[in-house]
Short mmCIF file of C-alpha atoms in Angstrom, two decimals:
data_model
loop_
_atom_site.label_atom_id
_atom_site.label_comp_id
_atom_site.label_asym_id
_atom_site.label_seq_id
_atom_site.Cartn_x
_atom_site.Cartn_y
_atom_site.Cartn_z
CA MET A 1 76.76 64.21 11.65
CA SER A 2 74.21 65.92 14.25
CA ASP A 3 74.42 66.43 18.05
CA HIS A 4 70.96 67.38 19.06
CA SER A 5 67.82 65.24 20.35
CA LEU A 6 64.84 63.65 18.77
CA SER A 7 61.65 65.98 19.36
CA PHE A 8 59.03 64.83 20.94
CA GLU A 9 57.12 66.04 18.10
CA SER A 10 59.31 64.10 15.33
CA LEU A 11 58.93 61.13 17.93
CA ARG A 12 55.06 61.01 17.83
CA ARG A 13 55.30 61.34 13.97
CA LEU A 14 57.94 58.81 13.48
CA MET A 15 56.10 56.19 16.15
CA GLN A 16 52.69 56.84 14.43
CA GLY A 17 50.96 53.63 13.97
CA TRP A 18 54.15 51.71 15.52
CA ARG A 19 51.53 48.87 16.77
CA GLU A 20 50.74 47.94 13.03
CA GLY A 21 52.54 45.76 10.67
CA ALA A 22 54.25 41.99 11.25
CA GLU A 23 53.96 39.75 13.68
CA GLY A 24 56.03 40.25 16.89
CA PRO A 25 56.21 41.98 20.64
CA ALA A 26 56.03 45.42 21.53
CA TYR A 27 59.83 45.56 21.87
CA ARG A 28 60.68 44.64 18.63
CA LYS A 29 58.22 46.70 16.83
CA ILE A 30 59.56 49.56 18.60
CA ALA A 31 62.91 48.97 17.44
CA ASP A 32 62.20 48.41 14.09
CA ARG A 33 60.22 51.43 13.82
CA LEU A 34 63.16 53.45 14.76
CA ARG A 35 65.71 51.25 12.96
CA PHE A 36 64.01 51.71 9.63
CA ALA A 37 63.50 55.79 10.32
CA VAL A 38 67.38 55.62 10.92
CA LEU A 39 67.76 53.65 7.56
CA ASP A 40 65.10 56.01 5.58
CA GLY A 41 66.94 59.19 6.71
CA ARG A 42 64.06 60.34 8.87
CA ILE A 43 66.64 60.40 12.14
CA GLY A 44 69.75 61.41 11.59
CA LEU A 45 73.63 60.14 12.62
CA GLY A 46 74.22 61.55 15.99
CA VAL A 47 70.62 62.17 17.23
CA ARG A 48 69.96 61.51 20.89
CA LEU A 49 66.47 59.44 21.54
CA PRO A 50 64.86 59.97 24.66
CA GLY A 51 65.28 58.42 27.87
CA GLU A 52 63.72 54.96 28.26
CA ARG A 53 61.07 56.31 31.17
CA ARG A 54 60.38 59.29 28.81
CA LEU A 55 59.64 57.23 25.54
CA ALA A 56 57.73 54.34 27.87
CA GLU A 57 55.49 57.42 28.96
CA GLU A 58 55.24 58.46 25.44
CA LEU A 59 54.06 55.07 24.24
CA LYS A 60 52.08 54.09 26.88
CA VAL A 61 54.58 50.96 27.70
CA ALA A 62 56.45 49.14 30.38
CA ARG A 63 59.93 50.64 30.77
CA ILE A 64 61.13 47.50 30.20
CA THR A 65 59.89 47.10 26.84
CA VAL A 66 62.15 49.90 25.90
CA SER A 67 65.04 48.71 27.57
CA GLN A 68 64.67 45.77 25.11
CA ALA A 69 63.66 47.75 22.13
CA TYR A 70 67.04 49.74 22.79
CA ASP A 71 69.25 46.68 23.38
CA VAL A 72 68.00 45.52 19.90
CA LEU A 73 69.09 48.41 17.98
CA ARG A 74 72.86 48.41 19.95
CA ASP A 75 73.25 44.57 19.03
CA ALA A 76 72.13 45.75 15.86
CA GLY A 77 74.69 48.98 15.34
CA PHE A 78 72.17 51.52 15.39
CA LEU A 79 72.36 52.67 18.71
CA GLU A 80 75.40 53.74 21.33
CA ARG A 81 75.90 55.47 25.22
CA GLY A 82 75.41 58.77 24.52
CA GLN A 83 77.48 61.36 27.77
CA GLY A 84 74.93 61.82 30.05
CA ALA A 85 71.61 60.43 29.99
CA GLY A 86 70.32 58.89 25.94
CA SER A 87 71.57 57.38 23.72
CA VAL A 88 72.91 58.44 20.30
CA ILE A 89 72.17 56.99 16.82
CA VAL A 90 75.01 55.28 14.94
CA LEU A 91 75.10 53.41 11.56
CA PRO A 92 76.77 50.05 11.73
CA ASP A 93 78.73 48.78 9.36
CA GLY A 94 78.03 47.81 6.30
CA ALA A 95 74.67 49.43 6.91
CA GLU A 96 72.99 51.20 3.89
CA ALA A 97 70.67 54.06 4.20
CA LEU A 98 67.37 53.44 2.08
CA GLN A 99 66.78 57.14 0.52
CA GLU A 100 67.04 57.40 -2.83
CA GLY A 101 70.89 58.34 -3.82
CA ALA A 102 72.43 55.62 -1.51
CA SER A 103 74.73 52.79 -3.16
CA GLN A 104 73.39 49.59 -4.81
CA ASP A 105 72.96 46.44 -2.38
CA PRO A 106 73.32 43.61 -4.74
CA GLY A 107 70.87 41.80 -2.05
CA LEU A 108 68.29 44.10 -2.51
CA LEU A 109 65.66 45.38 -5.54
CA ASP A 110 65.93 49.02 -5.10
CA LEU A 111 62.57 51.20 -5.59
CA ALA A 112 63.37 53.73 -3.46
CA ALA A 113 65.53 55.83 -5.93
CA ALA A 114 63.46 57.45 -8.86
CA THR A 115 66.34 57.25 -11.62
CA THR A 116 66.37 56.34 -15.40
CA ARG A 117 68.41 53.15 -16.60
CA ALA A 118 71.23 54.42 -18.78
CA HIS A 119 70.51 55.54 -22.14
CA PRO A 120 71.27 53.49 -25.09
CA ASP A 121 72.94 56.43 -26.50
CA LEU A 122 75.20 56.78 -23.30
CA ALA A 123 77.94 54.92 -24.02
CA PRO A 124 78.48 56.01 -27.53
CA ALA A 125 78.75 59.31 -26.17
CA TYR A 126 81.27 58.46 -23.56
CA ARG A 127 83.92 57.12 -26.36
CA LYS A 128 83.22 60.01 -28.35
CA ALA A 129 84.25 62.10 -25.59
CA MET A 130 87.27 60.67 -24.84
CA GLU A 131 88.72 61.89 -28.44
CA HIS A 132 88.43 65.09 -26.92
CA LEU A 133 90.48 64.11 -23.36
CA PRO A 134 93.76 64.81 -25.01
CA ALA A 135 93.78 68.76 -25.40
CA LEU A 136 92.09 68.64 -22.25
CA LEU A 137 95.00 67.43 -20.12
CA PRO A 138 97.64 70.43 -20.78
CA HIS A 139 95.01 72.65 -18.62
CA SER A 140 94.07 72.64 -14.86
CA GLY A 141 90.92 70.87 -15.22
CA TYR A 142 89.35 73.42 -12.92
CA ASP A 143 86.49 75.00 -14.42
CA MET A 144 83.45 76.51 -11.79
CA ARG A 145 81.22 77.39 -14.30
CA GLY A 146 81.60 74.84 -16.23
CA GLU A 147 82.32 73.35 -20.15
CA PRO A 148 82.13 76.36 -22.82
CA GLY A 149 80.69 74.32 -25.29
CA LEU A 150 77.73 72.61 -23.06
CA ARG A 151 76.74 75.87 -22.07
CA GLN A 152 76.29 77.38 -25.47
CA VAL A 153 74.36 74.28 -25.90
CA LEU A 154 72.18 74.51 -22.97
CA ALA A 155 71.28 78.48 -23.85
CA ARG A 156 70.21 77.29 -27.29
CA ARG A 157 67.68 74.44 -26.20
CA TYR A 158 66.27 77.39 -23.77
CA ALA A 159 66.11 79.29 -26.32
CA ASP A 160 64.38 76.41 -28.62
CA VAL A 161 61.38 76.50 -25.66
CA GLY A 162 61.16 80.17 -24.92
CA VAL A 163 63.37 81.33 -22.49
CA ALA A 164 66.39 83.98 -23.25
CA LEU A 165 69.29 82.66 -21.86
CA SER A 166 73.05 83.41 -22.70
CA PRO A 167 76.08 81.13 -21.61
CA ASP A 168 77.26 83.22 -18.91
CA GLN A 169 73.66 83.12 -17.49
CA LEU A 170 74.73 79.77 -17.11
CA LEU A 171 76.53 77.40 -14.54
CA VAL A 172 77.56 73.67 -14.79
CA CYS A 173 77.20 71.76 -11.57
CA GLN A 174 77.26 67.97 -10.76
CA GLY A 175 73.52 67.19 -10.48
CA ALA A 176 70.75 69.33 -9.30
CA GLN A 177 70.80 68.18 -5.58
CA HIS A 178 74.08 70.20 -6.30
CA GLY A 179 73.52 73.16 -7.47
CA LEU A 180 70.83 73.06 -4.83
CA VAL A 181 73.55 72.98 -2.14
CA LEU A 182 75.21 76.14 -4.18
CA LEU A 183 72.34 78.15 -4.12
CA ILE A 184 72.02 77.43 -0.38
CA ARG A 185 75.49 78.35 0.21
CA ALA A 186 75.43 81.60 -1.80
CA PHE A 187 71.85 83.23 -1.03
CA LEU A 188 71.35 81.61 2.67
CA LYS A 189 72.46 81.89 6.20
CA PRO A 190 71.42 79.96 9.19
CA GLY A 191 68.23 81.23 10.47
CA ASP A 192 66.81 82.39 7.02
CA ARG A 193 63.56 81.14 6.46
CA VAL A 194 62.56 79.05 3.10
CA ALA A 195 59.27 77.81 1.65
CA VAL A 196 59.26 74.71 -0.13
CA ASP A 197 56.08 72.62 -1.38
CA LEU A 198 54.89 69.55 0.40
CA PRO A 199 55.18 66.99 0.10
CA SER A 200 58.57 67.25 -1.60
CA TYR A 201 62.22 66.10 -2.39
CA PRO A 202 63.48 64.12 0.67
CA ASN A 203 67.22 64.95 -0.57
CA ALA A 204 66.27 69.27 -0.50
CA LEU A 205 64.42 69.26 2.88
CA ASP A 206 67.64 67.27 4.14
CA ALA A 207 69.73 70.08 2.70
CA PHE A 208 67.94 72.64 3.95
CA HIS A 209 67.46 71.47 7.21
CA ARG A 210 71.71 70.48 7.37
CA ALA A 211 71.87 74.07 6.54
CA GLY A 212 69.98 75.49 10.01
CA VAL A 213 67.30 76.99 8.05
CA GLN A 214 63.97 77.89 8.78
CA MET A 215 61.04 75.72 6.30
CA ARG A 216 57.41 75.86 6.02
CA GLY A 217 55.85 73.71 3.67
CA TYR A 218 53.03 75.11 1.02
CA PRO A 219 50.48 72.02 0.40
CA VAL A 220 50.44 70.19 -3.12
CA ASN A 221 47.02 68.00 -3.26
CA ASP A 222 45.72 66.18 -5.80
CA SER A 223 44.61 69.61 -7.58
CA GLY A 224 47.90 71.26 -7.34
CA TRP A 225 49.49 73.99 -5.43
CA SER A 226 47.51 76.45 -3.08
CA VAL A 227 49.41 79.53 -4.61
CA GLU A 228 46.83 82.02 -2.47
CA GLU A 229 48.56 81.89 0.18
CA LEU A 230 52.09 81.23 -0.88
CA GLU A 231 51.71 84.18 -2.87
CA HIS A 232 51.10 86.29 0.09
CA ASP A 233 53.72 85.39 2.00
CA LEU A 234 56.32 85.78 -0.85
CA ALA A 235 55.12 89.34 -1.65
CA ARG A 236 55.31 90.56 2.22
CA GLY A 237 58.89 89.58 2.42
CA ARG A 238 58.73 86.72 4.49
CA TYR A 239 61.26 84.45 3.11
CA LYS A 240 64.52 84.63 1.61
CA MET A 241 64.09 81.64 -0.87
CA ALA A 242 61.60 79.44 -2.01
CA TYR A 243 61.94 76.17 -3.79
CA LEU A 244 59.32 74.43 -5.68
CA ILE A 245 59.40 71.66 -8.06
CA ALA A 246 56.97 72.27 -10.32
CA ASP A 247 57.38 70.12 -13.28
CA HIS A 248 56.49 66.88 -12.69
CA HIS A 249 56.45 67.25 -8.98
CA ASN A 250 58.53 64.92 -6.78
CA PRO A 251 56.17 62.72 -5.69
CA THR A 252 53.15 63.61 -6.87
CA GLY A 253 53.48 64.05 -10.30
CA GLN A 254 52.01 67.78 -10.31
CA VAL A 255 52.08 70.37 -12.84
CA MET A 256 51.92 73.97 -11.93
CA THR A 257 50.37 76.29 -14.05
CA ALA A 258 51.48 78.98 -16.50
CA GLU A 259 49.48 81.71 -14.23
CA ALA A 260 50.90 79.86 -10.94
CA ARG A 261 54.36 80.55 -11.67
CA PHE A 262 53.73 84.12 -13.17
CA ARG A 263 52.53 85.09 -9.81
CA LEU A 264 54.51 83.61 -7.44
CA ALA A 265 57.28 85.24 -9.44
CA ARG A 266 55.56 88.29 -8.98
CA ALA A 267 55.44 87.68 -5.26
CA ALA A 268 59.04 86.66 -5.25
CA LYS A 269 60.05 90.58 -7.03
CA ARG A 270 57.85 92.05 -4.44
CA GLY A 271 59.17 90.43 -1.74
CA ASP A 272 63.10 89.84 -2.49
CA ALA A 273 62.98 86.37 -2.61
CA LEU A 274 64.55 83.82 -4.59
CA LEU A 275 62.35 81.89 -6.30
CA VAL A 276 64.08 78.54 -7.39
CA PHE A 277 62.21 75.83 -9.86
CA ASP A 278 63.50 72.60 -9.60
CA GLU A 279 63.25 71.13 -13.42
CA CYS A 280 65.33 68.04 -13.30
CA VAL A 281 62.63 65.58 -14.85
CA ARG A 282 60.98 68.89 -16.83
CA GLU A 283 62.00 67.20 -20.07
CA LEU A 284 60.60 63.74 -19.24
CA TRP A 285 56.63 64.78 -20.47
CA LEU A 286 54.56 61.73 -21.38
CA ASP A 287 51.92 64.07 -23.83
CA GLU A 288 53.00 67.24 -23.76
CA PRO A 289 55.47 69.75 -22.06
CA PRO A 290 54.87 71.19 -19.11
CA PRO A 291 54.21 75.57 -19.06
CA LEU A 292 57.57 78.01 -19.08
CA ILE A 293 57.56 81.36 -18.10
CA ASP A 294 60.73 83.40 -19.05
CA PRO A 295 61.62 85.96 -16.33
CA PRO A 296 63.91 88.52 -17.57
CA HIS A 297 60.17 90.08 -19.17
CA TYR A 298 59.45 91.17 -15.61
CA ARG A 299 62.75 90.88 -13.93
CA ALA A 300 61.68 88.30 -11.44
CA PRO A 301 64.31 86.75 -9.19
CA VAL A 302 63.59 83.07 -10.70
CA VAL A 303 66.46 80.82 -10.70
CA ARG A 304 66.39 77.05 -12.77
CA LEU A 305 67.59 73.96 -11.43
CA GLY A 306 68.36 71.55 -14.30
CA SER A 307 69.93 67.93 -14.79
CA ALA A 308 71.25 65.45 -17.29
CA SER A 309 70.89 62.76 -13.97
CA LYS A 310 67.61 61.98 -14.53
CA VAL A 311 67.27 62.09 -18.52
CA PHE A 312 69.90 60.16 -19.33
CA TRP A 313 71.31 58.02 -15.98
CA GLY A 314 72.22 58.76 -12.57
CA GLY A 315 75.84 58.60 -12.84
CA LEU A 316 76.35 61.13 -15.38
CA ARG A 317 76.59 63.75 -12.82
CA THR A 318 75.97 66.73 -15.06
CA GLY A 319 73.27 69.74 -13.82
CA TRP A 320 72.87 73.29 -14.13
CA ILE A 321 71.92 76.50 -12.54
CA ALA A 322 70.48 78.90 -15.01
CA ALA A 323 69.67 82.80 -13.58
CA ASP A 324 70.64 86.07 -14.16
CA ARG A 325 74.56 87.28 -14.52
CA ARG A 326 74.97 88.81 -10.81
CA LYS A 327 73.26 85.42 -9.29
CA ILE A 328 75.37 83.31 -11.51
CA ASP A 329 78.35 85.62 -10.54
CA GLN A 330 76.88 84.95 -6.46
CA VAL A 331 77.52 81.38 -6.70
CA HIS A 332 80.14 80.99 -8.60
CA ALA A 333 82.30 83.56 -5.86
CA ALA A 334 80.49 80.88 -3.25
CA ARG A 335 81.72 78.07 -4.78
CA ALA A 336 85.23 77.28 -3.95
CA SER A 337 84.55 77.23 -0.41
CA ILE A 338 82.36 73.71 -1.99
CA ASP A 339 84.52 72.44 -4.79
CA LEU A 340 86.22 73.62 -8.11
CA GLY A 341 84.28 72.43 -10.58
CA GLY A 342 82.64 69.22 -12.28
CA PRO A 343 84.63 66.62 -14.51
CA PRO A 344 85.53 67.80 -17.63
CA LEU A 345 84.27 64.47 -19.58
CA GLU A 346 81.24 64.21 -17.75
CA GLN A 347 80.30 67.73 -19.05
CA ILE A 348 81.49 66.88 -22.60
CA THR A 349 79.50 63.73 -22.65
CA THR A 350 76.28 65.87 -21.79
CA ARG A 351 77.43 68.02 -24.94
CA ILE A 352 77.87 65.36 -27.09
CA LEU A 353 74.48 63.82 -26.22
CA PHE A 354 72.21 66.67 -26.43
CA GLU A 355 73.81 68.30 -30.09
CA ASP A 356 74.85 64.50 -31.67
CA PHE A 357 71.70 62.50 -30.62
CA PRO A 358 69.21 65.06 -31.20
CA ASP A 359 66.47 61.88 -30.65
CA ALA A 360 67.78 60.71 -27.54
CA VAL A 361 65.42 63.13 -25.26
CA ASP A 362 62.36 61.90 -27.38
CA ARG A 363 63.38 58.18 -27.13
CA GLN A 364 63.51 57.98 -23.49
CA ARG A 365 60.59 59.85 -23.46
CA ALA A 366 58.76 56.94 -25.79
CA ALA A 367 60.53 54.30 -23.29
CA LEU A 368 58.83 55.92 -19.98
CA ARG A 369 55.30 55.77 -21.54
CA ASP A 370 55.60 52.44 -22.05
CA GLU A 371 56.65 51.60 -18.54
CA HIS A 372 54.22 54.40 -16.76
CA ALA A 373 51.67 52.64 -18.61
CA PHE A 374 52.68 49.04 -17.47
CA LEU A 375 53.05 49.98 -14.21
CA HIS A 376 49.81 51.77 -13.57
CA GLU A 377 47.88 48.60 -14.99
CA ALA A 378 50.00 46.37 -12.92
CA ILE A 379 48.79 48.25 -9.53
CA LYS A 380 45.20 48.52 -10.57
CA GLN A 381 45.42 44.68 -10.86
CA ARG A 382 47.57 43.52 -8.01
CA PHE A 383 46.18 46.51 -5.71
CA PRO A 384 42.49 47.32 -6.61
CA ASP A 385 41.83 49.46 -3.43
CA TRP A 386 45.07 51.41 -4.02
CA GLN A 387 44.39 55.02 -5.62
CA VAL A 388 46.77 55.70 -8.54
CA LEU A 389 47.12 59.50 -8.59
CA PRO A 390 47.34 60.64 -12.32
CA VAL A 391 50.77 62.05 -13.36
CA ARG A 392 51.75 63.81 -16.87
CA GLY A 393 55.85 63.17 -16.46
CA GLY A 394 58.56 62.50 -14.71
CA LEU A 395 59.56 59.18 -13.23
CA SER A 396 57.28 57.55 -10.70
CA LEU A 397 53.68 57.12 -9.34
CA TRP A 398 52.40 58.52 -6.07
CA LEU A 399 50.03 56.17 -4.78
CA ARG A 400 47.41 56.59 -1.89
CA LEU A 401 47.10 53.64 0.43
CA PRO A 402 43.79 52.68 2.02
CA ALA A 403 45.32 52.49 5.58
CA PRO A 404 48.47 54.43 7.07
CA LEU A 405 50.34 51.44 6.40
CA SER A 406 53.58 53.32 4.54
CA PRO A 407 56.08 52.91 7.04
CA ALA A 408 55.12 49.34 8.00
CA LEU A 409 54.82 48.52 3.90
CA ALA A 410 58.33 49.72 3.54
CA SER A 411 59.63 47.40 7.04
CA ALA A 412 57.94 44.48 5.63
CA ALA A 413 59.36 45.26 2.06
CA ARG A 414 62.86 45.56 3.43
CA ASP A 415 62.78 42.32 5.38
CA LEU A 416 61.45 40.19 1.95
CA GLY A 417 64.41 42.42 -0.16
CA LEU A 418 62.55 45.20 -1.36
CA LYS A 419 63.56 49.20 -1.12
CA LEU A 420 60.78 51.43 -0.72
CA GLU A 421 60.61 54.92 0.01
CA PRO A 422 57.65 55.80 2.26
CA GLY A 423 55.61 58.18 2.36
CA PRO A 424 56.31 60.36 5.69
CA ARG A 425 59.86 60.47 3.91
CA PHE A 426 58.40 63.68 1.45
CA TYR A 427 57.54 65.71 4.60
CA LEU A 428 58.49 68.03 7.05
CA HIS A 429 56.74 66.91 10.23
CA GLN A 430 53.43 64.70 9.94
CA GLY A 431 51.91 63.13 6.45
CA GLY A 432 52.60 60.75 4.23
CA GLU A 433 51.84 57.50 6.05
CA SER A 434 48.86 56.47 3.69
CA ALA A 435 51.00 57.63 0.66
CA LEU A 436 54.14 55.82 -1.35
CA ARG A 437 55.92 56.46 -4.34
CA LEU A 438 57.47 54.04 -6.68
CA PRO A 439 59.13 54.76 -10.13
CA PHE A 440 57.89 53.40 -13.39
CA SER A 441 61.22 53.92 -14.94
CA ARG A 442 62.75 50.34 -14.56
CA ASP A 443 63.27 47.40 -16.85
CA ARG A 444 60.00 45.12 -16.96
CA SER A 445 61.77 41.76 -15.43
CA PHE A 446 62.82 43.87 -12.24
CA MET A 447 58.79 45.44 -11.61
CA LEU A 448 57.46 42.47 -11.94
CA ASN A 449 60.07 40.41 -9.53
CA ALA A 450 59.01 43.97 -7.36
CA LEU A 451 55.60 43.90 -7.29
CA ASP A 452 55.86 40.18 -6.41
CA ILE A 453 57.51 41.45 -3.55
CA LEU A 454 55.72 44.05 -3.16
CA GLU A 455 52.19 42.06 -2.39
CA GLN A 456 53.82 39.38 0.23
CA ALA A 457 54.70 42.92 2.03
CA TRP A 458 51.17 44.17 1.67
CA ALA A 459 49.59 41.01 2.70
CA ARG A 460 52.30 41.47 5.88
CA SER A 461 51.05 44.67 6.48
CA LEU A 462 47.62 44.42 6.51
CA ALA A 463 47.80 41.16 8.69
CA GLY A 464 49.48 43.36 11.26
CA GLN A 465 46.79 45.69 10.83
CA GLY A 466 44.23 43.40 11.03
CA ARG A 467 45.37 41.63 14.49
CA LEU A 468 45.58 45.08 16.15
CA ARG A 469 42.42 45.80 15.68
CA ASP A 470 41.36 41.93 16.88
CA ALA A 471 43.21 42.89 19.84
CA ALA A 472 41.19 45.64 20.58
CA SER A 473 44.13 47.27 22.77
CA PRO A 474 43.62 50.13 25.32
CA SER A 475 46.60 50.98 24.33
CA PRO A 476 46.56 54.90 22.34
CA VAL A 477 47.94 54.68 19.26
CA PHE A 478 49.93 58.08 17.62
#
């Protein structure tokens, strides 16, 4: 749990457009905006909110309005009085965060998590893996480098696409997010500077934030990455690490060119920075695979994060780190303070999926192509004024809304029974109010129900915006 105050810069970003959205008094809108910022992770537990008078001054409302909003949050279990001035964010019993990776709530449809349905070969692979269990039981079960057979299979798969790696240049972890945490533990300390692309994967940004590092974002726009500035800053040693999602970028879907990868790897080498490529959805391309570079050709400090969890099923918690031996040894040395290795049965299952079901990934791609085409067309039909940005793979669409209503839309959808990941979740400080990520990796009936709710939520959001304009209130909107 954190123990710090919400900065006014963060507050202004969170409360931008708070008067828009569903009907209701101002205090209810303030309370709802803060509540959903807690649920989707933008306000952490233990964070101290500003005093009532200060917040009222910022929002240009009467103090009693803020007092009523805080009372609503306390009654709902999201706020408690802290020592001294201000109130502290807590999470009520039974409350569930909206962000990707939260547990399932049977009362809600979840479009916040970009994940695949369980692959049809998964159950047979688990059954076959169970046959190996008796041979594992005489051993300790601890293996912080990972099951040797899986590392051999992964090394061969890299070799097939032109990347020369040996099994001892791989370390198996429990998903790509766990791999990132291991890299942070091994190579960063509080205060170190890290470059990230923006928007970016929220759970990765949270991991860096909790590690106490300083992040700076470099924009990923509709035409991809602006490489020049990041290349310049990396080469001059301004960063200890750069974390980039170059393959089917989460959330925009962009794919970095081979030239850009090479330039950034070369710059990282000059500036002695660790360049981390998150490749957890790399294999989920729709038409053609993304480009690859082979770092050993020029000794660049490149680390790759891979995952079977995004390819086969979120519950298959198996990922890996690929790097040179010295860096793998450093991660291995730092790992004991976090965990003692992943579940061996999961790793054997992953190996079996790759070895015994050679067309498994191809069939997953085929299913995703169909679901992508369906959702793309459904958005065009139901929301003709939304812009659907083209993607070449991955698990989700990145949508441009005609107004900065993403937080209001997420709030209205939640009330109607649908979880969404609003655009601001993917940014550090500000941005994303007109953006929305929608996964296309769900079955057709689920998506039809979700789209029905989304239409209702969008209508509520637009109605709220219309009422705000008709009122012509002199109060500023942040």
